[in-house]
Short mmCIF file of C-alpha atoms in Angstrom, two decimals:
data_model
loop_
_atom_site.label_atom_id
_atom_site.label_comp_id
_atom_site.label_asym_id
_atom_site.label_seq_id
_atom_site.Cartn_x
_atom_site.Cartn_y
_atom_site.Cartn_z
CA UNK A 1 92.51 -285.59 -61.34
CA UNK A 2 90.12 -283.15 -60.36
CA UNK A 3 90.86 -279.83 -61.72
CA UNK A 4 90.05 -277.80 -58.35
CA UNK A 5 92.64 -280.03 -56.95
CA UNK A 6 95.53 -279.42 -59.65
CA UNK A 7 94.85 -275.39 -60.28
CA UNK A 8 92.80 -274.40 -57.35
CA UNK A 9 94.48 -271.93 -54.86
CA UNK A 10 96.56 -274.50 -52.54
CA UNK A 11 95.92 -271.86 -49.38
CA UNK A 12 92.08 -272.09 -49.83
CA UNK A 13 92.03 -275.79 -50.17
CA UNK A 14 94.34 -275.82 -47.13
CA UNK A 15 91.53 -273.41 -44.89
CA UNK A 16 88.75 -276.17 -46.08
CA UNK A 17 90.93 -279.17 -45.42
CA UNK A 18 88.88 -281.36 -43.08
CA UNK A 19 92.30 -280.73 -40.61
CA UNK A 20 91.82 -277.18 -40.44
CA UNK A 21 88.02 -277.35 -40.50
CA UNK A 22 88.63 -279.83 -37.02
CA UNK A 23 90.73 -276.61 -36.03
CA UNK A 24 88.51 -274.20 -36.65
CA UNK A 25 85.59 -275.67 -34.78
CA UNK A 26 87.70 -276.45 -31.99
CA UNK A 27 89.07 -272.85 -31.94
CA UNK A 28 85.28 -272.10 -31.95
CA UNK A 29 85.07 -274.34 -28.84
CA UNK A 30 87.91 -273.30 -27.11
CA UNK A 31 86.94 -269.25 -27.50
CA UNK A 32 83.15 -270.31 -26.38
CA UNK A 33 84.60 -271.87 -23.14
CA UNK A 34 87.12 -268.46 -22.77
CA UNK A 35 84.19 -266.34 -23.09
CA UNK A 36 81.93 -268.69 -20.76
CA UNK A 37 84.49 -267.92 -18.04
CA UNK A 38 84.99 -264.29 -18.76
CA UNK A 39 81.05 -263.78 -17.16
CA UNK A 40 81.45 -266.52 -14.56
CA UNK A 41 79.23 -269.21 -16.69
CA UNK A 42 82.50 -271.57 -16.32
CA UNK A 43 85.70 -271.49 -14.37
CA UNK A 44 88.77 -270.42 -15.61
CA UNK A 45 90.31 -273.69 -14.82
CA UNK A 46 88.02 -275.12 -16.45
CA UNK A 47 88.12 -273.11 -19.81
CA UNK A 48 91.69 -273.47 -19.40
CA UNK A 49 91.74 -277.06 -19.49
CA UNK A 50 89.66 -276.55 -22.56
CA UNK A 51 91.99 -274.36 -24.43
CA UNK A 52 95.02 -277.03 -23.71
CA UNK A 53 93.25 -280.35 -24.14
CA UNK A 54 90.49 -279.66 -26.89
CA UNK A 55 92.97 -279.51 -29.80
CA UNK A 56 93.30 -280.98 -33.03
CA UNK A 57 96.18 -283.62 -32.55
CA UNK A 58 93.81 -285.88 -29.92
CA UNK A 59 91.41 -286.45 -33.47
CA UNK A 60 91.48 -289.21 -35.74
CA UNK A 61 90.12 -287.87 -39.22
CA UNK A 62 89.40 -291.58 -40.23
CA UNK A 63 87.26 -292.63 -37.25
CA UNK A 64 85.63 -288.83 -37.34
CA UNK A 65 84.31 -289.72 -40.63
CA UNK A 66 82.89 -293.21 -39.77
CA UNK A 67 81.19 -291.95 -37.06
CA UNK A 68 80.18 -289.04 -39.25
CA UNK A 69 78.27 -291.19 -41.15
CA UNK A 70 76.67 -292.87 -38.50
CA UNK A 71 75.59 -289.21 -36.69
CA UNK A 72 75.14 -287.23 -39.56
CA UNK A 73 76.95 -284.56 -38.43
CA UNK A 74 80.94 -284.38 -37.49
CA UNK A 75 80.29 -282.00 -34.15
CA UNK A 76 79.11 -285.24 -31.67
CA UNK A 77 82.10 -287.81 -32.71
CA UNK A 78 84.72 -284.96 -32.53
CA UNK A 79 83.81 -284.13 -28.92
CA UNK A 80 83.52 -287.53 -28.22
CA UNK A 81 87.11 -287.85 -29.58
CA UNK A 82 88.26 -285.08 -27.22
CA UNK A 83 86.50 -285.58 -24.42
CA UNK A 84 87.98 -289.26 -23.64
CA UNK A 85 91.25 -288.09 -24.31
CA UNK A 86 90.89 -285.22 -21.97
CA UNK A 87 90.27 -284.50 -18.10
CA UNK A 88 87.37 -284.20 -16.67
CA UNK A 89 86.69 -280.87 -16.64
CA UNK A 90 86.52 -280.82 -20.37
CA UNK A 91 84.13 -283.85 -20.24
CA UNK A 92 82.13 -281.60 -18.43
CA UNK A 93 82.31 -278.52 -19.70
CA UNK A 94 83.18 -278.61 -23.30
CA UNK A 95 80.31 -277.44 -26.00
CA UNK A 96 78.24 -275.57 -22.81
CA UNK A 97 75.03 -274.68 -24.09
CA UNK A 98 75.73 -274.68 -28.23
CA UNK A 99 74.46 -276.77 -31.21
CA UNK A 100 76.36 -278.28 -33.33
CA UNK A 101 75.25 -275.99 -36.20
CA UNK A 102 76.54 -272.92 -33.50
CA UNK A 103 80.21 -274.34 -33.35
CA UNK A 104 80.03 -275.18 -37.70
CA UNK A 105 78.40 -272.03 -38.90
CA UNK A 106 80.87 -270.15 -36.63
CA UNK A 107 83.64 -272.00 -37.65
CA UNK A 108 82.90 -271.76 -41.28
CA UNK A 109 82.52 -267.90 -40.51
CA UNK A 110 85.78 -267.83 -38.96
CA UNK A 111 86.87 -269.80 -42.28
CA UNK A 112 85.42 -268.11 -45.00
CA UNK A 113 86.71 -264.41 -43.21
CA UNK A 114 90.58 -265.70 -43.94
CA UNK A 115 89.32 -267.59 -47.22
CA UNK A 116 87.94 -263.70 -48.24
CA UNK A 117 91.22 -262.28 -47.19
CA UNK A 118 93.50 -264.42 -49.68
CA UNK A 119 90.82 -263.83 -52.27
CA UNK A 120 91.45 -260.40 -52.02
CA UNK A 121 94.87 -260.73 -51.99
CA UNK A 122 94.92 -262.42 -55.05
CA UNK A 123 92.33 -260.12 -56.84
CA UNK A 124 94.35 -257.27 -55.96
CA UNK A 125 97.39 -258.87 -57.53
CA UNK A 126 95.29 -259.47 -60.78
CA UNK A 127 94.52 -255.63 -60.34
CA UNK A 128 97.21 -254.42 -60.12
CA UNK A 129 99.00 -256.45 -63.07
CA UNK A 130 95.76 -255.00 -65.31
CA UNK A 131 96.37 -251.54 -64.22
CA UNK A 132 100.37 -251.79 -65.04
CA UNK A 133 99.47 -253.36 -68.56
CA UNK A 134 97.20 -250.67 -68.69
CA UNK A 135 99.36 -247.68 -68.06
CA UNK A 136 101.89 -249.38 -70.75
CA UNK A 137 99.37 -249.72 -73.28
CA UNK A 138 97.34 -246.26 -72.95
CA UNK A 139 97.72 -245.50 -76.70
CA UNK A 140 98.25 -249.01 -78.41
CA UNK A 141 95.37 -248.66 -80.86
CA UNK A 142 93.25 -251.73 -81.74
CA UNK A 143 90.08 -252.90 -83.18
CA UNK A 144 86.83 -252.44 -81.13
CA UNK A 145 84.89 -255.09 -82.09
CA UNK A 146 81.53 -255.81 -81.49
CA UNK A 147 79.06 -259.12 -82.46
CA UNK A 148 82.33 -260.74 -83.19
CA UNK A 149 83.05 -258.06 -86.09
CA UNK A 150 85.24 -254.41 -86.48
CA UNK A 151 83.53 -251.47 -84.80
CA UNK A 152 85.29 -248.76 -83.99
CA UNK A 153 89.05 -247.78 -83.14
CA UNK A 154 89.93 -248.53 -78.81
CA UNK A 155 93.10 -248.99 -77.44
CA UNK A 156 94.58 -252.03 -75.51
CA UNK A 157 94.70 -249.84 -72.50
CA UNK A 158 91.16 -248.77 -73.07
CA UNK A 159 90.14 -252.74 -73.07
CA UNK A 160 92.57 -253.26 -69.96
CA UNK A 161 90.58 -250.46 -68.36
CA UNK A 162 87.27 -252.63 -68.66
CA UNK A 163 88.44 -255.69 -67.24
CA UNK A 164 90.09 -253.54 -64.14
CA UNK A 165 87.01 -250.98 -63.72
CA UNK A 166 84.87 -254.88 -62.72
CA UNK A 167 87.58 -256.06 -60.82
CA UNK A 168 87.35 -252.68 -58.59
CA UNK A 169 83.95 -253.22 -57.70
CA UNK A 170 84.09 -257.56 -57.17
CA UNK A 171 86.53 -255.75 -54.92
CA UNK A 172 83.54 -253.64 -53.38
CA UNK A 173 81.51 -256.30 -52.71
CA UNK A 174 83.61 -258.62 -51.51
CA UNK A 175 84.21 -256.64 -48.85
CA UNK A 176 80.21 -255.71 -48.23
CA UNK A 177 79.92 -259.10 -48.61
CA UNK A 178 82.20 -260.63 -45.81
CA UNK A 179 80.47 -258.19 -43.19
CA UNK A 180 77.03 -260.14 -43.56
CA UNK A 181 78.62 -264.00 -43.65
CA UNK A 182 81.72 -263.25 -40.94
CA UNK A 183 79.60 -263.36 -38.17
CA UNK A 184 78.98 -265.31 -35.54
CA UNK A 185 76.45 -268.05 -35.05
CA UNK A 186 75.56 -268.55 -31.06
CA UNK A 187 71.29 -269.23 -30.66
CA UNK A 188 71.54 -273.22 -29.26
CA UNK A 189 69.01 -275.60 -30.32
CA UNK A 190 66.04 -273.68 -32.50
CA UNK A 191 68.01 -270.24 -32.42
CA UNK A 192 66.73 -269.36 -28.89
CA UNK A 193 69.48 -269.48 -26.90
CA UNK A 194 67.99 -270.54 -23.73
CA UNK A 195 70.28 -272.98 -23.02
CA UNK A 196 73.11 -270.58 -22.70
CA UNK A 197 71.62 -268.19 -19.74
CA UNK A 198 70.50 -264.94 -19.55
CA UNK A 199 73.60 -263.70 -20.40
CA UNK A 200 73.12 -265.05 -23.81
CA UNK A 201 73.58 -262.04 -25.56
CA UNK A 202 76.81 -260.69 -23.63
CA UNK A 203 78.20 -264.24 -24.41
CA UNK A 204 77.81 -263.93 -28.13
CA UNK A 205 79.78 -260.55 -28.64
CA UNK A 206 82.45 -261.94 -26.28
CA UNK A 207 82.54 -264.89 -28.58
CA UNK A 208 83.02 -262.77 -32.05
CA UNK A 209 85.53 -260.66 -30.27
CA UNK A 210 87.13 -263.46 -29.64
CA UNK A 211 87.43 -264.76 -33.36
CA UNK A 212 87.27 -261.40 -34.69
CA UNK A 213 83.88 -262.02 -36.23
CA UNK A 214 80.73 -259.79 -36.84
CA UNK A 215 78.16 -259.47 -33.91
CA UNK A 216 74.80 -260.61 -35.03
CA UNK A 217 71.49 -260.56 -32.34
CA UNK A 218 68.93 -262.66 -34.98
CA UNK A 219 69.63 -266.51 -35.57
CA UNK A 220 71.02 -267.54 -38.98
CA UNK A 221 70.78 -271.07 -39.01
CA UNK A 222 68.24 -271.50 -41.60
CA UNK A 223 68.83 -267.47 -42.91
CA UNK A 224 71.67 -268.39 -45.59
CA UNK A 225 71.34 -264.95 -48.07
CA UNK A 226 75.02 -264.20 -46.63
CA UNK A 227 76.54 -267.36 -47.44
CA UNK A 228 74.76 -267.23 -50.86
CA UNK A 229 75.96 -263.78 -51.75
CA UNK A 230 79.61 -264.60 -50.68
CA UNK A 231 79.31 -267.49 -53.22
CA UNK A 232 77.53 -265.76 -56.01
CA UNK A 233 80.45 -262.54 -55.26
CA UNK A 234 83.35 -265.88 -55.56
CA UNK A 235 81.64 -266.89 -58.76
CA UNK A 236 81.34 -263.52 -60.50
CA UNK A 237 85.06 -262.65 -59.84
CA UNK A 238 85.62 -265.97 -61.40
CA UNK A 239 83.61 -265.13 -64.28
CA UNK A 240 85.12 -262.04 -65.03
CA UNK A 241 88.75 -264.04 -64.50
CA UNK A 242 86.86 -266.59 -67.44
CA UNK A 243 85.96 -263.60 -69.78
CA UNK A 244 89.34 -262.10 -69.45
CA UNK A 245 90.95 -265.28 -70.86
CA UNK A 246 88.40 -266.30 -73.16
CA UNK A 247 89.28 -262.78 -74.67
CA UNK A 248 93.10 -263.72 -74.35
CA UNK A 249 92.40 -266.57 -76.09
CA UNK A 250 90.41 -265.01 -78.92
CA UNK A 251 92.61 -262.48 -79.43
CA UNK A 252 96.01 -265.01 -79.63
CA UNK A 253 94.11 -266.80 -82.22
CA UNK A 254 96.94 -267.20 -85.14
CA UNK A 255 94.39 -265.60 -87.64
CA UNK A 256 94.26 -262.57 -85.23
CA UNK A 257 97.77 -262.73 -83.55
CA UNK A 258 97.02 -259.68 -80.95
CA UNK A 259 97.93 -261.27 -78.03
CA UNK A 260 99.69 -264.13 -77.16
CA UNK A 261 100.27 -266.08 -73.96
CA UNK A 262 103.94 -266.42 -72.27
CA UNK A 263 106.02 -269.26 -73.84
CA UNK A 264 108.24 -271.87 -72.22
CA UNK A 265 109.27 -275.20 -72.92
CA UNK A 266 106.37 -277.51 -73.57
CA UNK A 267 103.90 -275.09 -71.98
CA UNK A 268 100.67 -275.72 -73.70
CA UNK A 269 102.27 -278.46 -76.00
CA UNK A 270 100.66 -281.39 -78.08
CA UNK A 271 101.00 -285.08 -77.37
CA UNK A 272 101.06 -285.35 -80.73
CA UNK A 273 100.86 -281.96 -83.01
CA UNK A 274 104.65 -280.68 -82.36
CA UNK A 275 104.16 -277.02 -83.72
CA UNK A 276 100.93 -276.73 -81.02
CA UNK A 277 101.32 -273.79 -77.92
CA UNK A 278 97.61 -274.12 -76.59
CA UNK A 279 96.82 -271.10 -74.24
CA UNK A 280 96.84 -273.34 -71.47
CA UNK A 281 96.72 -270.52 -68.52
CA UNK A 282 93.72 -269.30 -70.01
CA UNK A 283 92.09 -272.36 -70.60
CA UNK A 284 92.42 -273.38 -66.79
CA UNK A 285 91.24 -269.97 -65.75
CA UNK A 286 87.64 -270.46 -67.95
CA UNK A 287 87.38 -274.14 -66.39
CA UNK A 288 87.57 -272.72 -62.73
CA UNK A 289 85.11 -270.16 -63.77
CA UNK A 290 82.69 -272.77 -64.88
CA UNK A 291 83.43 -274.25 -62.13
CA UNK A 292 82.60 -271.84 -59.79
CA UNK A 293 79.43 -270.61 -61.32
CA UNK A 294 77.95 -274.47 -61.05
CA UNK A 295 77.85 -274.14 -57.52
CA UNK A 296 75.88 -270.90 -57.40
CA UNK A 297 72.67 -272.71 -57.69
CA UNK A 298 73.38 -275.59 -55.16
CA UNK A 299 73.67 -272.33 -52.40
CA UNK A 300 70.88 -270.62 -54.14
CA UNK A 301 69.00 -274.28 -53.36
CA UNK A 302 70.59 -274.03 -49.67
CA UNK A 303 68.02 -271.14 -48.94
CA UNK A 304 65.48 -272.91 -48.99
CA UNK A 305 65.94 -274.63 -45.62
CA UNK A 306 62.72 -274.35 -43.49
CA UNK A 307 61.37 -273.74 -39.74
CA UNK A 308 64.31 -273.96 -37.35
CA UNK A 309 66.94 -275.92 -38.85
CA UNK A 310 67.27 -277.96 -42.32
CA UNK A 311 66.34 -280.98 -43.55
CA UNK A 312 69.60 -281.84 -45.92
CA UNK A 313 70.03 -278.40 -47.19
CA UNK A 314 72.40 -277.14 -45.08
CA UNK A 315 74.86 -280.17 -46.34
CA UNK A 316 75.42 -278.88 -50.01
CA UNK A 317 77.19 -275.76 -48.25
CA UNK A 318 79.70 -278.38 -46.88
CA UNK A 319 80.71 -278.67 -50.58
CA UNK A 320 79.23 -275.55 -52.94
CA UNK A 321 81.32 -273.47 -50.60
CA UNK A 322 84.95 -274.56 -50.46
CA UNK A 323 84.42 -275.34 -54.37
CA UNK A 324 83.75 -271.91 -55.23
CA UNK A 325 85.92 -270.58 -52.93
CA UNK A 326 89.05 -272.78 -54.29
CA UNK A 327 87.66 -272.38 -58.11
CA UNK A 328 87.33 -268.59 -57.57
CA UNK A 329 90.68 -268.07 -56.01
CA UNK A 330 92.51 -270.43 -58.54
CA UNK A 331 90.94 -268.09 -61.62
CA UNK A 332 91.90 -264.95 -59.96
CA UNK A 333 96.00 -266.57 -59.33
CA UNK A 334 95.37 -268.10 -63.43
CA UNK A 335 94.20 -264.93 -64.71
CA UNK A 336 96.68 -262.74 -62.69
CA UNK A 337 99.93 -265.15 -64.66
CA UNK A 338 98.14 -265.38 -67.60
CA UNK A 339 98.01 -261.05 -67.55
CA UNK A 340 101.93 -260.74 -66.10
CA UNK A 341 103.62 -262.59 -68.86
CA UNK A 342 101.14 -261.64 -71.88
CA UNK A 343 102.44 -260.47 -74.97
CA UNK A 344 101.13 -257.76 -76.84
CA UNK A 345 101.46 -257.52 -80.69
CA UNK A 346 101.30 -253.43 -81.51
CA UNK A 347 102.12 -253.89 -84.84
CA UNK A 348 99.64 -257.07 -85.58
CA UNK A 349 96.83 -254.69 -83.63
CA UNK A 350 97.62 -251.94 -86.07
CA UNK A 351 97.70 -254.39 -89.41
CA UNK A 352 94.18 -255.99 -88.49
CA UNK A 353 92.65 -252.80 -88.18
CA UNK A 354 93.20 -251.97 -92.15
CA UNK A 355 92.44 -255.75 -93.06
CA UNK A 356 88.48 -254.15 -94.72
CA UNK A 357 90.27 -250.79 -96.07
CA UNK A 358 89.86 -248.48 -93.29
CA UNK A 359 85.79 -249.82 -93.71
CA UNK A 360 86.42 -249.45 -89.34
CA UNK A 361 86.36 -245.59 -89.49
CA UNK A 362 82.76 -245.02 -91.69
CA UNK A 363 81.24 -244.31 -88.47
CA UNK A 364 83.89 -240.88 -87.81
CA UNK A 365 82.84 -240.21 -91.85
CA UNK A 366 79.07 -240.24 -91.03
CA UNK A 367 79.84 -237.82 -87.85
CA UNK A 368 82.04 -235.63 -89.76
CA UNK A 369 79.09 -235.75 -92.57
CA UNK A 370 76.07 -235.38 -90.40
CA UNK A 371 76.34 -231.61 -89.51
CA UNK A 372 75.77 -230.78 -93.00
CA UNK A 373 73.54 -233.30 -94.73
CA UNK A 374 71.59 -234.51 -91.51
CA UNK A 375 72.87 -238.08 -89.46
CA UNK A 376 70.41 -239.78 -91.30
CA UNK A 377 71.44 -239.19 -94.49
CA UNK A 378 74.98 -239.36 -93.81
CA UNK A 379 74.44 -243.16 -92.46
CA UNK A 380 72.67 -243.78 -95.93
CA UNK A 381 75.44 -241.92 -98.30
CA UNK A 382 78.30 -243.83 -96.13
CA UNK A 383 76.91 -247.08 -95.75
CA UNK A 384 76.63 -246.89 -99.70
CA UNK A 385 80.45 -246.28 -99.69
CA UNK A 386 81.25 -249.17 -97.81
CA UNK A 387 79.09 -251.61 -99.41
CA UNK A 388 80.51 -250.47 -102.87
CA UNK A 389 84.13 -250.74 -101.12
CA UNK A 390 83.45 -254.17 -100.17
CA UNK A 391 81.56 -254.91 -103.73
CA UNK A 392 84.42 -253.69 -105.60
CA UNK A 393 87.68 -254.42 -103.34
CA UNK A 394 88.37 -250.93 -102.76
CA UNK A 395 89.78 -248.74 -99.91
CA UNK A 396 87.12 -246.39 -97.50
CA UNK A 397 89.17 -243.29 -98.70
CA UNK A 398 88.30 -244.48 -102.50
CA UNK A 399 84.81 -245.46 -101.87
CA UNK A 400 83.98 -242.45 -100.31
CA UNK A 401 85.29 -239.96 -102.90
CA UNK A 402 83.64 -241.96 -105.77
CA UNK A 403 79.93 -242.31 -103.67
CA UNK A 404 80.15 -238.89 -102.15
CA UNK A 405 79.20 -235.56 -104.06
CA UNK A 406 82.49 -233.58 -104.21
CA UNK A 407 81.10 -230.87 -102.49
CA UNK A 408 80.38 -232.86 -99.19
CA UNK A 409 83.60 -234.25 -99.23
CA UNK A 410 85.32 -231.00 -99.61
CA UNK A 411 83.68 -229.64 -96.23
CA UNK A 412 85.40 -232.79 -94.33
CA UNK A 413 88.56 -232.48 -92.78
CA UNK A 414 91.46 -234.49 -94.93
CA UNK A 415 90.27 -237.84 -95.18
CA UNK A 416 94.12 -238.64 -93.83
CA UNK A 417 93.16 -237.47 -90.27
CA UNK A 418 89.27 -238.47 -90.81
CA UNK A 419 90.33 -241.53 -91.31
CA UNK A 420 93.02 -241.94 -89.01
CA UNK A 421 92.30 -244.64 -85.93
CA UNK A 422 94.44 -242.92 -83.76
CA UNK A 423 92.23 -239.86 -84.16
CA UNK A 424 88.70 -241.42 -82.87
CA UNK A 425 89.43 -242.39 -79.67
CA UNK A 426 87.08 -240.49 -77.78
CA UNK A 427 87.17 -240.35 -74.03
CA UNK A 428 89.47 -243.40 -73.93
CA UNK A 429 92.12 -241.78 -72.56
CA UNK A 430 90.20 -240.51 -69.27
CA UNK A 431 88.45 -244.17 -69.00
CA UNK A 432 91.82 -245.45 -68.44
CA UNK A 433 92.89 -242.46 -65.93
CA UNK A 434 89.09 -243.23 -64.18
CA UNK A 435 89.63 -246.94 -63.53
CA UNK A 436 93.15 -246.64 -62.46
CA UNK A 437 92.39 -244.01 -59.67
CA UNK A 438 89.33 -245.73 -58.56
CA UNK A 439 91.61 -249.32 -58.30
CA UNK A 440 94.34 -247.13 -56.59
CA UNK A 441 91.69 -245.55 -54.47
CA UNK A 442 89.99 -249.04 -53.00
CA UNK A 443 93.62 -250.71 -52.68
CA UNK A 444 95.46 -247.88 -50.66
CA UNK A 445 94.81 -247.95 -46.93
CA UNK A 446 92.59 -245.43 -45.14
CA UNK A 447 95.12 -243.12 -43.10
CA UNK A 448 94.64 -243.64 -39.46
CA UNK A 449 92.12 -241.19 -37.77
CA UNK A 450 93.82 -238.38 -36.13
CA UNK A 451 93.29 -238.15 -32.78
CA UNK A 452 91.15 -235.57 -31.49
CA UNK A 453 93.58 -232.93 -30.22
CA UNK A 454 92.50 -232.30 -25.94
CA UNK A 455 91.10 -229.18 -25.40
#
């Protein structure tokens, strides 16, 4: 039961379906023939006939993938298919002057543009359920931590703020991204195009107009940087999706009690330990990112195709890309139900940040001491406090007034605000404002231009 399969996103394994990758290239065809006739190349009866007969129900996936295996590649059977179930001006005329890279590449183009738009779609949704956590939980005060230990005081909000402040730019360059691997791919044989006429070039921006695809003038066939970056973009979004839940699930740890996933009956149960409620939403989300990232290096590998078209490199794209794509999409959807029903624990946040005595706010007693005795000195004098706090079980506030001379601690303010977590917060508060207007900033529409007002 592969796990792609069971939690991926059901709309991106749809798109890379070998049924809608047959429609794709045959939408590929069918525009290529449209745009043939537009500049005279072909008749319009005949790229008519084209755009009624060359469709998807005349293919047999089964026999498309026998004779896959005996071609190499699926483009030659699945015209094959077509054309002897069509008249005979498709015979003729169908696949005028491409490659069969020319009608994949493009397809996968045309694929990977609507796979990009449901990604964002679903990143947006895990956006937006970050930045409405975060608005609720502004002030909830927690432990930093840092190494795995206390640190400072943060808030939940501050945290949430973190997680939503990466999301905002994946968002960024998902959408630089798409304009360098949403393009078209028209060149023929070895990227020349001289099969396709001297009207080559007109023929290739008809064809992305078409499909509603970049214009590109420089062959891509063995350039595959774009593809690679859309695929290292997938698996980054899926890695911050994996961090966010492995967090999730550190922080829901009974010992900690913070956070905890949302219930239900046997969600995350035990075959056999009855009390168990494993964070199972997380857990999925962390196995898609690992997931995705695995296929980073197979695209990375799919670079290195050489001269004028690959020698078995191209191939791993056929799966690296729908795997990351799928794995990506299927964190973001985890991640964004995992975030929606989460419970938050104020109260357990609040008891685990006086579990060493307050020992989490020595750093605002060295600040507040600094001034006066130097910081270097005041690091010494309170790191003596807390290691005879710790020695002898006692409370910072204790510590401090037995290691300190009297006369420094009298210049401090009360050691009841010093001390205070909810008072050393820093800039937290405008973190959270700054990440929620940038994520409301790159998920509200542009207005529409104004029209220039005739003089």
């Amino acid at each position: 039961m592969p796990l792609v399969d069971v939690f991926g996103d059901e709309e991106i394994l749809e798109l890379f379906s070998e049924h809608a990758l047959v429609e794709a290239w045959l939408e590929v065809e069918q525009a290529l023939a449209l745009a043939q006739s537009e500049l005279g190349i072909l008749t319009n009866e005949a790229a008519a006939a084209i755009a009624a007969e060359a469709t998807g129900d005349k293919v047999d996936l089964g026999r498309l993938r026998e004779q896959t295996r005996v071609v190499g590649y699926p483009i030659l059977p699945l015209l094959e298919q077509i054309k002897a179930a069509s008249s005979p001006d498709v015979a003729r005329y169908l696949h005028w002057g491409a490659t069969t890279q020319d009608v994949m590449d493009t397809g996968l183009a045309l694929t990977l543009a609507r796979a990009l738009d449901r990604v964002e779609k679903l990143e947006r949704a895990l956006g937006d359920a970050i930045a409405s956590r975060a608005k609720e939980h502004r002030t909830t005060v927690m432990a930093g931590r840092t190494h795995g230990q206390h640190a400072v005081p943060i808030t939940f909000g501050g945290k949430l703020a973190v997680w939503l402040a990466e999301l905002e730019r994946h968002l960024q360059r998902l959408r630089s991204a798409r304009g360098r691997a949403a393009i078209v791919q028209l060149f023929g044989a070895a990227g020349t195009g001289a099969a396709l006429g001297p009207e080559i070039r007109e023929l290739r921006g008809r064809l992305a107009a078409h499909l509603s695809l970049e214009m590109v003038d420089v062959p891509w066939h063995t350039a595959r940087d774009g593809l690679a970056e859309v695929g290292f973009v997938l698996a980054a979004v899926a890695a911050t999706c994996g961090k966010i839940a492995r967090e999730v699930i550190e922080l829901s740890r009974p010992e900690i009690g913070e956070l905890k996933e949302a219930g239900g009956h046997l969600r995350g149960a035990s075959s056999t330990m009855p009390q168990k409620a494993n964070p199972i939403g997380c857990e999925t989300v962390v196995g898609l990112s690992v997931l995705a990232a695995q296929q980073v290096p197979a695209l990375l590998a799919a670079m290195q195709a050489g001269h004028e078209r690959s020698a078995g490199e191209w191939q791993v794209e056929w799966d690296a890309i729908p795997g990351i794509a799928a794995a990506a999409a299927g964190a973001l959807a985890g991640a964004a139900g995992v975030i929606g029903g989460l419970q938050v624990f104020p109260e357990r946040m609040r008891a685990n940040l006086e579990l060493e005595g307050g020992l989490i706010m020595a750093e605002a007693v060295m600040m507040a001491a600094a001034p006066m005795v130097g910081r270097g000195q005041a690091h010494d004098l309170v790191y003596e406090a807390c290691a005879t706090a710790r020695r002898e079980g006692l409370i910072l506030a204790e510590a401090i007034r037995r290691e300190l001379d009297p006369k420094l601690v009298a210049t401090l303010p009360p050691l009841e605000t010093l001390l205070d977590p909810a008072q050393y917060l820093g800039e937290t508060d405008a973190i959270v404002t700054t990440a929620l207007e940038r994520w409301t900033r790159a998920t509200t529409p542009a207005p529409p231009q104004a029209e220039t007002a005739q003089r």
